[in-house]
Amino acid sequence: DIQMTQSPSSLSASIGDRVTITCRASQGIRNDLAWFQQKPGNAPKRLIYAASTLQSGVPSRFSGSGSGTEFTLTISSLQPEDFATYYCLQHHRSPRTFGQGTKLDMK
Amino acid sequence: EVQLLESGGDLIQPGGSLRVSCAASGFSFLVYAMSWVRQAPGRGLEWVSLISNSGDRVYYADSVKGRFIMSRDNSKNMVFLQMNSLRAEDTAVYYCVSDGLHPGTNWGQGTLVTVSS
């Protein structure tokens, strides 16, 4: 099975900060990776697919990069509505696997 | 409008069985693989199972393999998860999710399964 190691597990930041979250795959997954945002009590929402393609309707301050085993999600200028938990998901092979999540809160 | 509506969550005793369902509408259901993803209270997301669009291929997480069975009825635009030999650690919100080339486009609101005596 492919393991996804996501870091950091938690992150404190301020409005306007640039934030980067990383996912590392235990083997190459090409660009078969998506990023999700989840707020308490809600289902996750996809932000990025194919590692770097922005989901329609998602603000352009979100971006994804990477291929193979190293991937990053970047928020260029943090907004109040961005405080949430973020997950990566690999779908290169089944079983699919999520990263452990990164909880982003206000400093 | 795309909708995924889960149902069937309940309180069930350890060792028991339960079937949860997901009704899909607003998109070409026949084209999509579908997955179940769960989230235990206060924990992260865990992918559980995937079924191909035709239903001929099904995959499971190791944690549920041999106990859970995923199926679909394309005539009714529905997917199911039959859960047997339930354990306390199966307690979670179960989400129905569209899958395929770009998984996670659509999510249901989730249904809560609680395994407890």
Short mmCIF file of C-alpha atoms in Angstrom, two decimals:
data_model
loop_
_atom_site.label_atom_id
_atom_site.label_comp_id
_atom_site.label_asym_id
_atom_site.label_seq_id
_atom_site.Cartn_x
_atom_site.Cartn_y
_atom_site.Cartn_z
CA ASP A 1 0.00 0.00 0.00
CA ILE A 2 1.11 3.58 -0.65
CA GLN A 3 1.69 5.60 2.52
CA MET A 4 1.16 9.37 2.54
CA THR A 5 3.16 11.36 5.09
CA GLN A 6 1.73 14.82 5.58
CA SER A 7 3.46 17.62 7.49
CA PRO A 8 3.11 19.52 9.63
CA SER A 9 0.25 17.97 11.62
CA SER A 10 -0.64 21.42 12.96
CA LEU A 11 0.26 24.95 12.05
CA SER A 12 -0.42 28.34 13.59
CA ALA A 13 -0.41 31.32 11.27
CA SER A 14 -1.68 34.88 10.90
CA ILE A 15 -3.85 36.60 8.32
CA GLY A 16 -1.76 37.42 5.29
CA ASP A 17 0.86 34.73 5.95
CA ARG A 18 2.11 32.39 3.26
CA VAL A 19 1.50 28.77 4.31
CA THR A 20 2.90 25.56 2.87
CA ILE A 21 1.78 21.99 3.61
CA THR A 22 3.68 18.98 2.32
CA CYS A 23 2.72 15.41 1.45
CA ARG A 24 5.28 12.73 0.70
CA ALA A 25 4.32 9.44 -0.95
CA SER A 26 6.09 6.19 -0.11
CA GLN A 27 6.41 5.47 -3.83
CA GLY A 28 5.92 7.42 -7.03
CA ILE A 29 2.33 8.39 -7.77
CA ARG A 30 2.88 10.61 -10.83
CA ASN A 31 0.45 13.50 -10.29
CA ASP A 32 -2.42 11.38 -8.92
CA LEU A 33 -2.95 13.58 -5.89
CA ALA A 34 -5.72 15.84 -4.62
CA TRP A 35 -5.96 18.33 -1.76
CA PHE A 36 -9.05 18.81 0.42
CA GLN A 37 -10.15 21.37 2.97
CA GLN A 38 -12.47 20.42 5.83
CA LYS A 39 -14.19 22.69 8.32
CA PRO A 40 -15.78 21.34 11.52
CA GLY A 41 -19.13 19.65 10.95
CA ASN A 42 -18.80 19.72 7.17
CA ALA A 43 -17.81 17.27 4.47
CA PRO A 44 -14.42 17.86 2.88
CA LYS A 45 -14.16 20.11 -0.15
CA ARG A 46 -11.67 19.50 -2.94
CA LEU A 47 -9.29 22.38 -3.64
CA ILE A 48 -6.76 20.90 -6.06
CA TYR A 49 -6.73 17.84 -8.32
CA ALA A 50 -4.06 16.30 -10.52
CA ALA A 51 -1.55 17.78 -8.02
CA SER A 52 -1.73 21.32 -9.42
CA THR A 53 -5.11 21.98 -11.06
CA LEU A 54 -7.28 24.42 -9.15
CA GLN A 55 -10.86 23.28 -8.61
CA SER A 56 -13.37 25.63 -10.21
CA GLY A 57 -14.54 28.28 -7.72
CA VAL A 58 -11.53 27.91 -5.41
CA PRO A 59 -9.63 31.18 -4.80
CA SER A 60 -6.38 31.59 -6.69
CA ARG A 61 -4.42 32.06 -3.43
CA PHE A 62 -4.48 28.24 -3.24
CA SER A 63 -1.96 26.40 -5.39
CA GLY A 64 -0.55 22.90 -5.61
CA SER A 65 2.71 21.58 -6.98
CA GLY A 66 4.76 18.44 -7.19
CA SER A 67 4.97 15.12 -8.95
CA GLY A 68 6.26 11.67 -8.12
CA THR A 69 6.68 11.56 -4.36
CA GLU A 70 6.75 15.19 -3.12
CA PHE A 71 3.75 17.50 -3.17
CA THR A 72 2.92 20.86 -1.65
CA LEU A 73 -0.20 22.91 -1.05
CA THR A 74 0.45 26.63 -0.70
CA ILE A 75 -1.84 29.39 0.48
CA SER A 76 -0.23 32.60 -0.69
CA SER A 77 -1.97 35.02 1.68
CA LEU A 78 -4.01 33.47 4.45
CA GLN A 79 -7.60 34.67 4.84
CA PRO A 80 -9.90 34.18 7.87
CA GLU A 81 -11.97 31.55 6.06
CA ASP A 82 -8.88 29.41 5.43
CA PHE A 83 -8.53 28.22 9.02
CA ALA A 84 -9.47 24.56 8.65
CA THR A 85 -7.94 21.10 8.34
CA TYR A 86 -6.28 20.07 5.09
CA TYR A 87 -5.74 16.58 3.68
CA CYS A 88 -3.95 15.12 0.70
CA LEU A 89 -5.23 12.00 -1.07
CA GLN A 90 -3.34 9.72 -3.42
CA HIS A 91 -5.40 7.88 -6.03
CA HIS A 92 -2.59 6.37 -8.07
CA ARG A 93 -3.39 2.95 -6.72
CA SER A 94 -6.03 1.30 -4.53
CA PRO A 95 -6.25 1.26 -1.62
CA ARG A 96 -6.37 5.05 -1.86
CA THR A 97 -4.75 6.76 1.11
CA PHE A 98 -5.11 10.12 2.80
CA GLY A 99 -2.44 12.05 4.60
CA GLN A 100 -2.90 12.41 8.35
CA GLY A 101 -4.16 15.98 8.00
CA THR A 102 -2.87 19.45 8.87
CA LYS A 103 -4.88 21.58 11.26
CA LEU A 104 -4.35 25.26 10.47
CA ASP A 105 -5.30 27.66 13.23
CA MET A 106 -4.88 31.29 14.07
CA LYS A 107 -1.71 32.40 15.82
CA GLU B 1 -27.57 19.97 -8.86
CA VAL B 2 -25.32 17.08 -7.82
CA GLN B 3 -26.52 15.27 -4.72
CA LEU B 4 -25.19 12.34 -2.76
CA LEU B 5 -27.52 11.40 0.07
CA GLU B 6 -26.38 8.80 2.58
CA SER B 7 -28.74 6.96 4.88
CA GLY B 8 -28.85 3.98 7.22
CA GLY B 9 -26.46 5.08 9.96
CA ASP B 10 -27.42 3.79 13.39
CA LEU B 11 -26.29 2.61 16.81
CA ILE B 12 -25.28 -1.04 16.55
CA GLN B 13 -23.75 -3.52 18.98
CA PRO B 14 -20.25 -4.91 18.46
CA GLY B 15 -20.35 -7.94 16.20
CA GLY B 16 -23.51 -6.73 14.49
CA SER B 17 -24.23 -5.84 10.88
CA LEU B 18 -25.51 -2.71 9.18
CA ARG B 19 -26.03 -1.54 5.61
CA VAL B 20 -25.63 2.11 4.66
CA SER B 21 -26.85 3.48 1.36
CA CYS B 22 -26.12 6.42 -0.89
CA ALA B 23 -28.56 7.85 -3.44
CA ALA B 24 -26.96 9.81 -6.27
CA SER B 25 -28.57 12.40 -8.52
CA GLY B 26 -27.65 15.28 -10.78
CA PHE B 27 -24.72 13.66 -12.61
CA SER B 28 -23.95 10.74 -14.92
CA PHE B 29 -23.78 8.09 -12.22
CA LEU B 30 -23.04 5.28 -14.69
CA VAL B 31 -19.76 6.94 -15.69
CA TYR B 32 -18.35 7.29 -12.19
CA ALA B 33 -16.60 4.94 -9.82
CA MET B 34 -17.73 5.57 -6.25
CA SER B 35 -16.02 5.39 -2.88
CA TRP B 36 -16.84 5.33 0.80
CA VAL B 37 -14.67 7.44 3.11
CA ARG B 38 -15.06 7.49 6.87
CA GLN B 39 -14.04 9.76 9.70
CA ALA B 40 -13.96 8.63 13.32
CA PRO B 41 -14.83 11.29 15.92
CA GLY B 42 -12.01 13.81 16.18
CA ARG B 43 -9.86 11.88 13.70
CA GLY B 44 -8.73 12.20 10.10
CA LEU B 45 -10.20 10.88 6.88
CA GLU B 46 -9.89 7.18 6.06
CA TRP B 47 -10.66 5.78 2.62
CA VAL B 48 -12.73 2.59 3.03
CA SER B 49 -13.79 1.16 -0.32
CA LEU B 50 -14.11 1.84 -4.05
CA ILE B 51 -16.33 0.29 -6.72
CA SER B 52 -15.83 0.70 -10.46
CA ASN B 53 -18.55 2.30 -12.57
CA SER B 54 -19.79 -1.10 -13.79
CA GLY B 55 -19.45 -2.71 -10.38
CA ASP B 56 -17.09 -5.45 -11.56
CA ARG B 57 -14.13 -4.25 -9.50
CA VAL B 58 -14.18 -3.48 -5.80
CA TYR B 59 -11.29 -2.50 -3.53
CA TYR B 60 -11.09 -2.26 0.26
CA ALA B 61 -8.86 -0.81 2.94
CA ASP B 62 -7.07 -3.51 4.93
CA SER B 63 -8.96 -2.40 8.05
CA VAL B 64 -12.32 -3.55 6.58
CA LYS B 65 -11.32 -6.26 4.11
CA GLY B 66 -13.29 -9.46 4.70
CA ARG B 67 -15.93 -7.66 6.81
CA PHE B 68 -17.37 -4.96 4.51
CA ILE B 69 -18.94 -5.41 1.07
CA MET B 70 -19.51 -2.50 -1.31
CA SER B 71 -22.03 -2.77 -4.14
CA ARG B 72 -24.01 -0.58 -6.49
CA ASP B 73 -27.33 -0.63 -8.36
CA ASN B 74 -26.93 1.40 -11.55
CA SER B 75 -30.64 1.11 -12.35
CA LYS B 76 -31.39 3.08 -9.17
CA ASN B 77 -28.28 5.30 -8.99
CA MET B 78 -27.35 3.88 -5.60
CA VAL B 79 -24.31 2.52 -3.81
CA PHE B 80 -24.29 0.43 -0.66
CA LEU B 81 -21.88 -0.59 2.07
CA GLN B 82 -22.72 -3.78 3.92
CA MET B 83 -20.79 -3.77 7.19
CA ASN B 84 -20.45 -7.03 9.11
CA SER B 85 -18.65 -8.02 12.31
CA LEU B 86 -18.67 -4.39 13.38
CA ARG B 87 -16.14 -3.18 15.95
CA ALA B 88 -15.94 -0.12 18.16
CA GLU B 89 -13.22 1.25 15.88
CA ASP B 90 -15.69 1.29 12.97
CA THR B 91 -17.55 4.12 14.71
CA ALA B 92 -17.43 7.02 12.27
CA VAL B 93 -19.26 9.29 9.89
CA TYR B 94 -19.40 7.47 6.54
CA TYR B 95 -19.25 9.65 3.43
CA CYS B 96 -20.27 8.64 -0.08
CA VAL B 97 -17.84 10.19 -2.60
CA SER B 98 -17.68 10.30 -6.39
CA ASP B 99 -14.47 8.73 -7.68
CA GLY B 100 -12.73 7.99 -10.98
CA LEU B 101 -10.15 10.03 -12.83
CA HIS B 102 -10.39 12.87 -10.28
CA PRO B 103 -11.76 11.51 -7.01
CA GLY B 104 -13.57 13.67 -4.50
CA THR B 105 -15.50 15.98 -6.81
CA ASN B 106 -18.70 15.34 -4.87
CA TRP B 107 -19.34 14.33 -1.27
CA GLY B 108 -22.47 13.48 0.63
CA GLN B 109 -23.24 14.96 4.03
CA GLY B 110 -22.36 11.69 5.78
CA THR B 111 -24.19 9.18 7.94
CA LEU B 112 -23.11 8.33 11.49
CA VAL B 113 -22.45 4.73 12.46
CA THR B 114 -21.91 4.11 16.17
CA VAL B 115 -20.74 0.71 17.36
CA SER B 116 -21.28 0.37 21.07
CA SER B 117 -22.93 -1.91 23.61
#
